[in-house]
XYZ file of C-alpha atoms in Angstrom:
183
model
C 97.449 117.168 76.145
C 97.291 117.137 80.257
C 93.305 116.407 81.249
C 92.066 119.233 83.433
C 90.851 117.583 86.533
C 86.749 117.320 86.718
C 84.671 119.413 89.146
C 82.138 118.235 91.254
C 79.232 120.266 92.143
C 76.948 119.911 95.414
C 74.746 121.120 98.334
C 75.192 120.227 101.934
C 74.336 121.518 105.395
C 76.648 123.375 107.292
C 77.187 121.474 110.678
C 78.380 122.778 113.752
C 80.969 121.265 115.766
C 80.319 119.445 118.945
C 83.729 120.406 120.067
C 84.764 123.858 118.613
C 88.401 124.047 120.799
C 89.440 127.487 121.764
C 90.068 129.301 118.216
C 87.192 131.153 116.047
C 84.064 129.534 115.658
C 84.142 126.933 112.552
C 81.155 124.882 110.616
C 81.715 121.456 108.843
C 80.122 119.863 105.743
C 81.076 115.892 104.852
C 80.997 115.152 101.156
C 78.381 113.379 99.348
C 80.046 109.613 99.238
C 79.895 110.146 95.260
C 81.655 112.983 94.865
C 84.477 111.302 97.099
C 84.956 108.320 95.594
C 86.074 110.574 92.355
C 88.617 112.138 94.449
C 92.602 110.989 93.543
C 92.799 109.176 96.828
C 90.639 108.057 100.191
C 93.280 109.717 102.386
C 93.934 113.454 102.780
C 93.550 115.452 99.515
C 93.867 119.089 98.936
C 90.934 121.063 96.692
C 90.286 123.809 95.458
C 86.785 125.612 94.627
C 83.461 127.574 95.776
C 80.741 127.718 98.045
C 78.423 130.095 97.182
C 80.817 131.187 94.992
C 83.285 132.376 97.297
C 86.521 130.462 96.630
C 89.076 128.722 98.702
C 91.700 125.793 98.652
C 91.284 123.393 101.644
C 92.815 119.973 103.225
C 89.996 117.265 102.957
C 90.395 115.012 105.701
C 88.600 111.260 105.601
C 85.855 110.675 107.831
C 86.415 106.832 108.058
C 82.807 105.960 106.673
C 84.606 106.185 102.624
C 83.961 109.906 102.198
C 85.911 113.124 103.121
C 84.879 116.089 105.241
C 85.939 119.526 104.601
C 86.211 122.386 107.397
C 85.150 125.795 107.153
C 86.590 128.601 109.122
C 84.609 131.707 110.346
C 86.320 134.037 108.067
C 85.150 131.814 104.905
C 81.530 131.443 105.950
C 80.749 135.227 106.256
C 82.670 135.659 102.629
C 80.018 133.273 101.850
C 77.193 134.975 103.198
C 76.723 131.512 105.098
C 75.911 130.035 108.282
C 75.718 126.786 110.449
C 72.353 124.914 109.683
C 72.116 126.069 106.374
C 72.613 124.621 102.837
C 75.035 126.061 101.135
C 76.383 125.346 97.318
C 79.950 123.512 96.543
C 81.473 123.210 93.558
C 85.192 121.220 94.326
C 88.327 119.780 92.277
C 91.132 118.016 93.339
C 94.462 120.083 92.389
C 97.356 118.761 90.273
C 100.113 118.874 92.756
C 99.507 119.070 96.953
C 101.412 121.930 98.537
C 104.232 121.602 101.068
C 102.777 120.979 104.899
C 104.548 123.499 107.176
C 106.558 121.819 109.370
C 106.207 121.679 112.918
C 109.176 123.560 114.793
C 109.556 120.792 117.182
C 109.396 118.016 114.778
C 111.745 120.512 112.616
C 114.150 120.204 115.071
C 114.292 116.892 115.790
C 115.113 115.642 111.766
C 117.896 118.715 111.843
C 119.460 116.697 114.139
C 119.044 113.146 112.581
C 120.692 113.547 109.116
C 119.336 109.788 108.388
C 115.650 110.909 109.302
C 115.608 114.136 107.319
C 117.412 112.299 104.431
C 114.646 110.008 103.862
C 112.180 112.642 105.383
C 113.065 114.695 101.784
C 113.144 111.765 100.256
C 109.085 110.966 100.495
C 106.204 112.061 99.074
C 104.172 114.971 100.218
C 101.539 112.972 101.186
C 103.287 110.967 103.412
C 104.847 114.144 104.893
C 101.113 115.219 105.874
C 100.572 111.963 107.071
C 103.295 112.002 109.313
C 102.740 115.579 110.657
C 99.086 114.383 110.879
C 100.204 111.307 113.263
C 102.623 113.952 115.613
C 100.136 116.516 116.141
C 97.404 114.613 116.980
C 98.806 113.074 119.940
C 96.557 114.371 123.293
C 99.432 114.743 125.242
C 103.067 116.221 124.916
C 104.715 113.210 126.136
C 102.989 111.471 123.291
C 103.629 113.677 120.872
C 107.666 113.737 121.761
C 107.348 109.889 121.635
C 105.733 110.060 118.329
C 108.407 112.827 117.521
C 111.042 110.587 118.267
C 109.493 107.012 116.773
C 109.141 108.998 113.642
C 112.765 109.702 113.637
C 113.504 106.598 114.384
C 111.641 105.330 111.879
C 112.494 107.469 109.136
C 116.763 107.021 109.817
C 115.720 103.462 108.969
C 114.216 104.060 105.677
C 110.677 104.088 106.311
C 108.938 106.974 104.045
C 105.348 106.193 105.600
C 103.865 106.056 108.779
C 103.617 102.584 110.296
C 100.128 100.954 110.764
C 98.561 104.162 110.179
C 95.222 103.167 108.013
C 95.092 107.214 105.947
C 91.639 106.677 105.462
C 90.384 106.021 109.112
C 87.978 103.538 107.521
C 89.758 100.586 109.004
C 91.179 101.609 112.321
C 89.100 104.666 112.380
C 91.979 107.007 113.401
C 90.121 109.421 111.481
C 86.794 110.482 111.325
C 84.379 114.005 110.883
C 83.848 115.715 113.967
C 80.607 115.101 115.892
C 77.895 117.675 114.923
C 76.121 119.605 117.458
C 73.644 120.966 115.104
């Protein structure tokens, strides 16, 4: 008999972003450090559940202080009859299997043409597939990004399925953290 995986129940403040970017407005809540050290893993890991009852599936991403933050786009918060500064009501489980990342077109492109890299780019986990994407589109610049593009192909024809020296959980190297709040 499979073990259905726990939920975890909570209430945090919606923050607002110091730095929103371009898109649709978006609000921010970081987990209680509890509820994230029951989570299957420190690094990236999809949920699923409800706040305010409104559900959704979501990326968790670490904030490099041992706990996850989760982002909330405009569309969910007025579905949840929620807004920044306010407390709203989560209720979150970790799902069984994490789905597929999309692929970027330019990273795409460049395994298509390295039948070594996408060999062993199949070949990992889907986790480490995240991770890598993670690494590529968070370079600043584009010639970073094609460099990254290109060292993960590199990489990858030679058999490595993870990212080098990339610490998943930010907690070490702090390559990932929660966004600043504003509120």
């Amino acid at each position: 008999m499979t073990q259905q995986p726990k939920r975890y129940q909570f209430t945090a403040q919606l923050l607002r972003p110091k730095y929103m970017g371009d898109g649709e407005a978006w609000a921010f809540v970081v987990l209680p450090h509890d509820v994230s050290a029951c989570l299957p893993r420190r690094g990236r890991t999809t949920v699923v559940g409800y706040i305010n009852e409104q559900p959704f599936q979501q990326l968790l991403e670490p904030d490099g202080q041992k706990s996850h933050w989760l982002k909330l786009d405009e569309t969910l918060l007025k579905k949840a009859n929620t807004r920044f500064g306010e407390l709203a009501h989560f209720e979150i489980q970790a799902i069984d299997k994490e789905p597929e990342p999309d692929i970027p077109h330019d990273l795409l492109t460049a395994l298509e043409q390295d039948p070594l890299a996408l060999r062993t780019w199949q070949a990992t986990t889907t986790i480490a597939r995240v991770d890598w994407i993670h690494w590529i589109t968070t370079a600043k610049q584009a010639k970073t990004r094609l460099k990254r593009i290109n060292d993960a192909c590199s990489m990858l024809s030679e058999g490595k399925k993870r990212v080098c020296c990339f610490d998943t959980s930010g907690f070490y190297s702090k390559a990932l953290s929660a966004p600043q709040s504003d509120n």
